[in-house]
PDB file of C-alpha atoms in Angstrom:
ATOM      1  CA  UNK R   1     -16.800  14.413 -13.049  1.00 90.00           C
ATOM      2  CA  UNK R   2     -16.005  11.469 -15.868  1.00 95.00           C
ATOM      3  CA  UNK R   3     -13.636   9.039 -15.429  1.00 96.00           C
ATOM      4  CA  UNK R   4     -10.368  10.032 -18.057  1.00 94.00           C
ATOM      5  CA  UNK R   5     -10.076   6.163 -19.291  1.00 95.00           C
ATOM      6  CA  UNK R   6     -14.336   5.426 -20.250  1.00 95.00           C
ATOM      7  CA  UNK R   7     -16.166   8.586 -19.801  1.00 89.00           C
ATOM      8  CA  UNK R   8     -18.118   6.807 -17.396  1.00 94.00           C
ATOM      9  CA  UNK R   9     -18.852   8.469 -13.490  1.00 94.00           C
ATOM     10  CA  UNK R  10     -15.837   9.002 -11.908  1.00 95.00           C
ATOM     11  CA  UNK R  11     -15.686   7.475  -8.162  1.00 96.00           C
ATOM     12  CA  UNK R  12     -12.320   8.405  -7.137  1.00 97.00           C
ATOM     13  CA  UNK R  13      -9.827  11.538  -7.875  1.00 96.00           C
ATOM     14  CA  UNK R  14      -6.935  11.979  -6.501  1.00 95.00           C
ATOM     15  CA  UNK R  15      -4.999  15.087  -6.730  1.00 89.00           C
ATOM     16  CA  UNK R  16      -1.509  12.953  -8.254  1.00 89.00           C
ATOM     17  CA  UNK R  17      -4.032  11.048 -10.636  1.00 90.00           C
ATOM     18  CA  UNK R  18      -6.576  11.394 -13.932  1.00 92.00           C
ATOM     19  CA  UNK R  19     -10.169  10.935 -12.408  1.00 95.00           C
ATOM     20  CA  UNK R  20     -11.427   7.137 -12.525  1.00 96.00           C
ATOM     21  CA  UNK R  21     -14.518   5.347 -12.421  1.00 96.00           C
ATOM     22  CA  UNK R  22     -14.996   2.377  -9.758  1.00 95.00           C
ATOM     23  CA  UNK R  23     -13.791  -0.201 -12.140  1.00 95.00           C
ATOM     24  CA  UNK R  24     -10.485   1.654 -13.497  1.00 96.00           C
ATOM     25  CA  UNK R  25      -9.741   2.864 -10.029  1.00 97.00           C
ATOM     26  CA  UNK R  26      -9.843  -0.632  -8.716  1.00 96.00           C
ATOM     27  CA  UNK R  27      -8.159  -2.205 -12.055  1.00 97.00           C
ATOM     28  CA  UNK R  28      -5.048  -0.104 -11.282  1.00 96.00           C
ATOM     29  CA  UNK R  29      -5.280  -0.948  -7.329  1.00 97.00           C
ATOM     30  CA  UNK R  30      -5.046  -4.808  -8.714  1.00 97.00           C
ATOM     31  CA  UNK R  31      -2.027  -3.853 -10.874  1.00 96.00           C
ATOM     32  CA  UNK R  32      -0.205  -2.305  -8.936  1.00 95.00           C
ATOM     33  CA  UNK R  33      -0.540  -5.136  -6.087  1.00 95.00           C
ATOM     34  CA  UNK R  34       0.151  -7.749  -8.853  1.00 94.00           C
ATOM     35  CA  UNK R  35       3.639  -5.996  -9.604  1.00 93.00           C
ATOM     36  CA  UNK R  36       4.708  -6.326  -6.370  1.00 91.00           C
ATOM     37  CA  UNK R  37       3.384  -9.571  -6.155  1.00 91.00           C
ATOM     38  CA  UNK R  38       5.850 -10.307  -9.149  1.00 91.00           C
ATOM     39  CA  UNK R  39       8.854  -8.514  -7.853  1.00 89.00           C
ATOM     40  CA  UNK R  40       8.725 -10.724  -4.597  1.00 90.00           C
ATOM     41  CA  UNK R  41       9.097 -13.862  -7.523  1.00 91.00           C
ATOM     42  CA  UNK R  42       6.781 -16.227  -5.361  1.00 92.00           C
ATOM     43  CA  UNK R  43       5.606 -17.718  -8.818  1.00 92.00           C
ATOM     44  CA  UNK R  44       9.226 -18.452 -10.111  1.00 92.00           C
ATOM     45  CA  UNK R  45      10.146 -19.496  -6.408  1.00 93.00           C
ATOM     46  CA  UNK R  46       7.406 -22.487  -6.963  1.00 93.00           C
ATOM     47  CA  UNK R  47       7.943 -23.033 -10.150  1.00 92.00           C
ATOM     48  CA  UNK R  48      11.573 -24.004  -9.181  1.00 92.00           C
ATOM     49  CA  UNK R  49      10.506 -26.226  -5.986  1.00 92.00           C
ATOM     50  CA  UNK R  50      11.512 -23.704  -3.939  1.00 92.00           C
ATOM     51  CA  UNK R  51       8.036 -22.045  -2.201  1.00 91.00           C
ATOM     52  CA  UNK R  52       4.453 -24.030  -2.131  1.00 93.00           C
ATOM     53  CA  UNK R  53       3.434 -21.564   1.171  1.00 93.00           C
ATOM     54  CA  UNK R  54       3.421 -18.147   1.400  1.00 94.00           C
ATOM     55  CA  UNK R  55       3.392 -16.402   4.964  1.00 94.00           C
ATOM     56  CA  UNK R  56       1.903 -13.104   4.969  1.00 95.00           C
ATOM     57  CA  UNK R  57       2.289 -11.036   7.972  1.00 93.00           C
ATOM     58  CA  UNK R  58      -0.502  -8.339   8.459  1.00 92.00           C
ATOM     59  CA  UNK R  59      -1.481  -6.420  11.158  1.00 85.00           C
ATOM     60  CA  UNK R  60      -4.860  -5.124   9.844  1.00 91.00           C
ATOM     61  CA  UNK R  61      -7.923  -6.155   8.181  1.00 93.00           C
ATOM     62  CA  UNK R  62      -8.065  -3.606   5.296  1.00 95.00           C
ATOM     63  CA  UNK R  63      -4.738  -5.187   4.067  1.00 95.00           C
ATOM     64  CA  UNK R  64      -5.917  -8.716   4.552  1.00 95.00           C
ATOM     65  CA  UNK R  65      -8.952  -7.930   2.062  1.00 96.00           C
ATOM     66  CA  UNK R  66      -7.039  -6.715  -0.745  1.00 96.00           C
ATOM     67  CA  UNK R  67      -4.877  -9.910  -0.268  1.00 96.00           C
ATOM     68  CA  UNK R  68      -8.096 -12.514  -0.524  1.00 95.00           C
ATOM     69  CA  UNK R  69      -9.498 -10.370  -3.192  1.00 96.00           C
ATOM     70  CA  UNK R  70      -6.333  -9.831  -5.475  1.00 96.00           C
ATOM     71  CA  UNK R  71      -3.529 -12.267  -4.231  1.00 95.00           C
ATOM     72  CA  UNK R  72      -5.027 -15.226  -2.824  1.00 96.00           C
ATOM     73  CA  UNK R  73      -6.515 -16.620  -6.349  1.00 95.00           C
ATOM     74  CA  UNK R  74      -3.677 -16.051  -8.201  1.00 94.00           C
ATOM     75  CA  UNK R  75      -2.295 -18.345  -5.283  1.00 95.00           C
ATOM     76  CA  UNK R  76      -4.728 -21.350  -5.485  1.00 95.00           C
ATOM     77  CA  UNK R  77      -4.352 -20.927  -9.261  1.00 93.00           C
ATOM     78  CA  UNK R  78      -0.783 -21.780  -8.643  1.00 92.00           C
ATOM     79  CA  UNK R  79      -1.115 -24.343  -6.163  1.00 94.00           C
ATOM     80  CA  UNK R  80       0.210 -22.546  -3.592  1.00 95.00           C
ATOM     81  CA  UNK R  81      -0.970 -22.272   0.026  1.00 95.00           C
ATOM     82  CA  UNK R  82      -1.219 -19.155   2.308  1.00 95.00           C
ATOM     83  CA  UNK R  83      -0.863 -18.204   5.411  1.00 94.00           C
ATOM     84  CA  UNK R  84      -1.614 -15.311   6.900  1.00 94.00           C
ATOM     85  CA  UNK R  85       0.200 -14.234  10.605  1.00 92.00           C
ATOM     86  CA  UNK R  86      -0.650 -11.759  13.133  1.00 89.00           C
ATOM     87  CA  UNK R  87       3.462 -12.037  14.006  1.00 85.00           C
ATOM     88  CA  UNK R  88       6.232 -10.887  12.059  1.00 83.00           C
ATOM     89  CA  UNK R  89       8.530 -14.580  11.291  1.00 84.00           C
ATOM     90  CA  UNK R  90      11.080 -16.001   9.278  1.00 83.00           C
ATOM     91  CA  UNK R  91      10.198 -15.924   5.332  1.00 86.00           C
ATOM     92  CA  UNK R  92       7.286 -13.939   6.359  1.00 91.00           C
ATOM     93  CA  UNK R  93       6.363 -11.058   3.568  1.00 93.00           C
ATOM     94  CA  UNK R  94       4.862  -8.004   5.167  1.00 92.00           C
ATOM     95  CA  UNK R  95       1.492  -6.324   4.129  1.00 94.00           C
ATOM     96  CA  UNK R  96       2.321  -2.922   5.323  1.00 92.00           C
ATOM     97  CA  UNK R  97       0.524   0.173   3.234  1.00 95.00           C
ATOM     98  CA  UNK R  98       3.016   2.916   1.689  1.00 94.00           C
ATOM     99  CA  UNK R  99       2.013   5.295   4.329  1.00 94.00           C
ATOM    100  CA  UNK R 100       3.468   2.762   6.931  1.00 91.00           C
ATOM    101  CA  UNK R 101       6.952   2.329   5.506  1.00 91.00           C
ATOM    102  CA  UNK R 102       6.997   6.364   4.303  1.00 91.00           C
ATOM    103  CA  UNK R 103       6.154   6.918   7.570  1.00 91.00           C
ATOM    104  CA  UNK R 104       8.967   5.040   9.536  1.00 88.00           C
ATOM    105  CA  UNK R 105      11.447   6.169   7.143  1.00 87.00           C
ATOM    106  CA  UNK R 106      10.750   9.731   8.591  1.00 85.00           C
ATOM    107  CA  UNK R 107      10.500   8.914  11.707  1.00 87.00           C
ATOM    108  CA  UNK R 108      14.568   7.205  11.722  1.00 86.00           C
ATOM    109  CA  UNK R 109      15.576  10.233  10.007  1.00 84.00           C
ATOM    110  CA  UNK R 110      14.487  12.398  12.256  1.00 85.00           C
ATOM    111  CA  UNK R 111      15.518   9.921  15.880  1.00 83.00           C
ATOM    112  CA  UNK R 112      18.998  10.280  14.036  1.00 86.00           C
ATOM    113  CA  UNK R 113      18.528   6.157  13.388  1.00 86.00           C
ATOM    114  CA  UNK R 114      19.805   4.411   9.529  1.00 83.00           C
ATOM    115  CA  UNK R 115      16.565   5.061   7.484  1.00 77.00           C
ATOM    116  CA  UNK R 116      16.386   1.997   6.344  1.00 80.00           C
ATOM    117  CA  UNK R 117      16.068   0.205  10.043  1.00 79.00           C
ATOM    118  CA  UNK R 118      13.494  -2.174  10.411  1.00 73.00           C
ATOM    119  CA  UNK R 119      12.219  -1.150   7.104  1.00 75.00           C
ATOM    120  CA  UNK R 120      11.388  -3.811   4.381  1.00 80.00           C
ATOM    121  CA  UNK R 121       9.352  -3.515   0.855  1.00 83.00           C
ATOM    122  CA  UNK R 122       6.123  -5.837   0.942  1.00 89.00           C
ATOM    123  CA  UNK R 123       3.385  -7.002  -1.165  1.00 94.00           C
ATOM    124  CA  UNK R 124       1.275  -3.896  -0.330  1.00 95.00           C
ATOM    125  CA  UNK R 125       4.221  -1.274  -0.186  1.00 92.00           C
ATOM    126  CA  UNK R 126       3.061   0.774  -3.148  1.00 93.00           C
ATOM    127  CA  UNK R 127      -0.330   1.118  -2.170  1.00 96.00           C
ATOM    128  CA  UNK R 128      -1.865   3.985   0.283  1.00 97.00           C
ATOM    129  CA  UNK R 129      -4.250   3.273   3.423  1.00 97.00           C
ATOM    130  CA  UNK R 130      -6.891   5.324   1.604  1.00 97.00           C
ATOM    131  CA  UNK R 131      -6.248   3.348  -1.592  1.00 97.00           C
ATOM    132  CA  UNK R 132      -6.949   0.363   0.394  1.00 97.00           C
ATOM    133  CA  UNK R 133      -9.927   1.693   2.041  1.00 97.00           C
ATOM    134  CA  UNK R 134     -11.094   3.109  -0.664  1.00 97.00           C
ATOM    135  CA  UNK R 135     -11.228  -0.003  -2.558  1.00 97.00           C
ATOM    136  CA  UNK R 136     -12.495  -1.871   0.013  1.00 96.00           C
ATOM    137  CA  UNK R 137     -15.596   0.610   0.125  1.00 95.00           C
ATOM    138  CA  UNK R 138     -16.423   0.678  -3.658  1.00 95.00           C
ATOM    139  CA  UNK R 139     -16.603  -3.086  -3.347  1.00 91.00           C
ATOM    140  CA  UNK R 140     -19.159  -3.365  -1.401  1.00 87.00           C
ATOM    141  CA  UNK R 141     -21.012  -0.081  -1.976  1.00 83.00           C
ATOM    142  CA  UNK R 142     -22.191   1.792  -5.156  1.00 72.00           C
ATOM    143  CA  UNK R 143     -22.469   5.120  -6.277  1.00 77.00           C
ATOM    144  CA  UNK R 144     -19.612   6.708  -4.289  1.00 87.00           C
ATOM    145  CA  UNK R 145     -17.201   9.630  -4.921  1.00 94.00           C
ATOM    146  CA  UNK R 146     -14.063  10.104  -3.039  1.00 96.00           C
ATOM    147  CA  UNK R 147     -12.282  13.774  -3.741  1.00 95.00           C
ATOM    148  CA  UNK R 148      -9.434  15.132  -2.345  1.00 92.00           C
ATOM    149  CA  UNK R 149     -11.083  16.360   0.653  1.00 94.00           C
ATOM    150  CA  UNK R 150     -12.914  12.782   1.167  1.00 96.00           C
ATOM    151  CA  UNK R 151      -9.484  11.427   1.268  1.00 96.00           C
ATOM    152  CA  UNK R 152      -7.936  13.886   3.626  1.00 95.00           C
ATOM    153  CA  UNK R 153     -10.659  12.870   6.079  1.00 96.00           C
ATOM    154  CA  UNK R 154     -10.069   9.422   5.679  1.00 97.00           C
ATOM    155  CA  UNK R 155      -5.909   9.691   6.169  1.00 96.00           C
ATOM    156  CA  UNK R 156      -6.867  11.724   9.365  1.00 96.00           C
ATOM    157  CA  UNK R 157      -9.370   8.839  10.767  1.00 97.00           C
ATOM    158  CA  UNK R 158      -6.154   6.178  10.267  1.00 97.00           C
ATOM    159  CA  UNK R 159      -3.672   8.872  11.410  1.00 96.00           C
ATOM    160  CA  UNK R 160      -6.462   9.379  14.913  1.00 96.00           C
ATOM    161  CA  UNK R 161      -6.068   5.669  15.199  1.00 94.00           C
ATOM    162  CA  UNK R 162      -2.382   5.636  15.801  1.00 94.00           C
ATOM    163  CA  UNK R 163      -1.167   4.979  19.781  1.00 93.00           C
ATOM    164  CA  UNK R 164       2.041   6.010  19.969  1.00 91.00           C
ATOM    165  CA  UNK R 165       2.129   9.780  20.042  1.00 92.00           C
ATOM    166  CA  UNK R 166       5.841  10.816  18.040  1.00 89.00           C
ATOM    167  CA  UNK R 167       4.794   8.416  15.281  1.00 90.00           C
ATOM    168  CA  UNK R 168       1.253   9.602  14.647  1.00 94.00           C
ATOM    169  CA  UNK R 169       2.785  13.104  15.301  1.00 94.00           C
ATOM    170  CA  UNK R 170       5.112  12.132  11.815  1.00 93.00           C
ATOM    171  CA  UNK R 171       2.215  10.626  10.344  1.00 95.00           C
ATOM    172  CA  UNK R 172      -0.030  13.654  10.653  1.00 96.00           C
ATOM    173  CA  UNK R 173       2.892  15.800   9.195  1.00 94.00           C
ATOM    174  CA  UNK R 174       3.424  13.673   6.066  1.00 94.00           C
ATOM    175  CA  UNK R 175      -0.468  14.307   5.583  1.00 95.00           C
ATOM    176  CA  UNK R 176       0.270  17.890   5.409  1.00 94.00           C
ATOM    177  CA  UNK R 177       2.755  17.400   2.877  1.00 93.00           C
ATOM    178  CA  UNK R 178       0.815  15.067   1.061  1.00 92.00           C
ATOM    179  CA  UNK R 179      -1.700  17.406   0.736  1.00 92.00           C
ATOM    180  CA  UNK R 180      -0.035  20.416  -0.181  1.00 92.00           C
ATOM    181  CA  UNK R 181       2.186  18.236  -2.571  1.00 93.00           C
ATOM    182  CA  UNK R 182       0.057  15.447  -3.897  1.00 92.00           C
ATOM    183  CA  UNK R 183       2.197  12.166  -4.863  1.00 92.00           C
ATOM    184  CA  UNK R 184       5.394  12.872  -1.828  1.00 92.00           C
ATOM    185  CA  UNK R 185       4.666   9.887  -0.371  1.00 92.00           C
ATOM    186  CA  UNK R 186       4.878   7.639  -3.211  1.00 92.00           C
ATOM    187  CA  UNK R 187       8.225   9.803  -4.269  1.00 91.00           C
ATOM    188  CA  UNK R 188       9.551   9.264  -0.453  1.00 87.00           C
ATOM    189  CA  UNK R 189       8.665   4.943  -1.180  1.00 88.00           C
ATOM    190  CA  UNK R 190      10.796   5.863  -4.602  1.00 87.00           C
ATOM    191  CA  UNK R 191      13.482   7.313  -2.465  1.00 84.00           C
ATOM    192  CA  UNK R 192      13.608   4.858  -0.410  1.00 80.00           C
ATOM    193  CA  UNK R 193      14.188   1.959  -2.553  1.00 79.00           C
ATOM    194  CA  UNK R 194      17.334   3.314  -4.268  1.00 82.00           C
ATOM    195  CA  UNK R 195      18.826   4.283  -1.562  1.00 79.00           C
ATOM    196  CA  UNK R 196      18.649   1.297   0.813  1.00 79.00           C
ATOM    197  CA  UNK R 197      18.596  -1.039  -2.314  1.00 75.00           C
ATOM    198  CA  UNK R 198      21.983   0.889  -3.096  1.00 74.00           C
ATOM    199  CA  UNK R 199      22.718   0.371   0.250  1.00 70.00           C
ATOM    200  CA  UNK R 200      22.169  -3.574   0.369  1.00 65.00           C
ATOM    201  CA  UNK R 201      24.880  -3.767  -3.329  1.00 61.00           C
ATOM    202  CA  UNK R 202      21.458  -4.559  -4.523  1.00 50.00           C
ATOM    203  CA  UNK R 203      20.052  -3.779  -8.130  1.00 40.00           C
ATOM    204  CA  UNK R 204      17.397  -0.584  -7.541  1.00 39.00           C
ATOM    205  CA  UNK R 205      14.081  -2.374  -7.738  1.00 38.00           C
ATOM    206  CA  UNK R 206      11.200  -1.160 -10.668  1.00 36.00           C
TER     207      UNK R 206
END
């Protein structure tokens, strides 16, 4: 299979998505985090005098390597510090994956809870676990092709990881769904940010 931007080997293919090599894959990986990266406005925040740290709460390593490889040299290009926490705090941006947020969105919906509890878009919230992963491995590997059926094994490996039985119960649901309907998460995130932007008398964020 040849990647639909070079003609070079594809390395990834996701059902929602064009094939793409390792270097397109992980181009649009980088773009997408840099777009949230922007919407947060850290850059404009510092510019102003407003921001010269940025706390980052994460809870896993997978998300703290995509934000030393894509976010933390655009930071010490700025100037600016960061800080990663193990602890959700004050002014802290969180790292969770799409899956994560898509995932407790569900999960209030169906506990009869607001949706949008305890919910909040961060600096990886348009990117999937297997995305993540996925980069991650292409990095530091060569000559690897993930297919649909690669990435179904590696969403159930995360979703065997999770403790807490309802929520991996949800998780292993939206899987299902995901797989039968390629791109419902990422419509669910969409979903999600009108409504409880909406909700907030916010403008619906891009």
């Amino acid at each position: 299979m040849k990647c639909e931007l070079c003609n070079k080997e594809a390395a990834v293919h996701y059902k929602f998505s064009k094939p793409l090599c390792k270097s397109h894959f992980q181009k649009q990986i980088e773009a997408r985090v840099k777009k949230s990266f922007r919407r947060l406005g850290i850059i404009e925040k510092h510019k102003l005098g407003q921001l010269n740290k940025v706390k980052i709460y994460t809870s896993n390593e997978l998300a703290e390597y995509l934000i030393k490889k894509i976010i933390l040299p655009i930071l010490k290009k700025s100037g600016i510090e960061l800080e990663l926490k193990k602890n959700q705090e004050k002014d802290c941006i969180n790292a969770e994956f799409c899956d994560d947020i898509t995932c407790r969105m569900f999960s209030n919906l169906i506990l009869g809870r607001d949706p949008c509890e305890s919910i909040e878009l961060g600096i990886l919230s348009n990117i999937l676990r297997t995305e993540a992963y996925i980069y991650q491995e292409l990095d530091n590997k060569n000559h690897l092709f993930f297919d649909a059926e690669k990435i179904r094994e590696i969403d159930e490996m995360f979703n065997a990881k999770i403790s807490d039985k309802t929520y991996r119960r949800i998780d292993k649901e939206l899987i299902e769904v995901e797989n039968k309907h390629p791109g419902t998460k990422f419509s669910m995130l969409k979903s999600f940010r009108r409504i409880c932007q909406e909700k907030k008398g916010q403008r619906t964020l891009q």
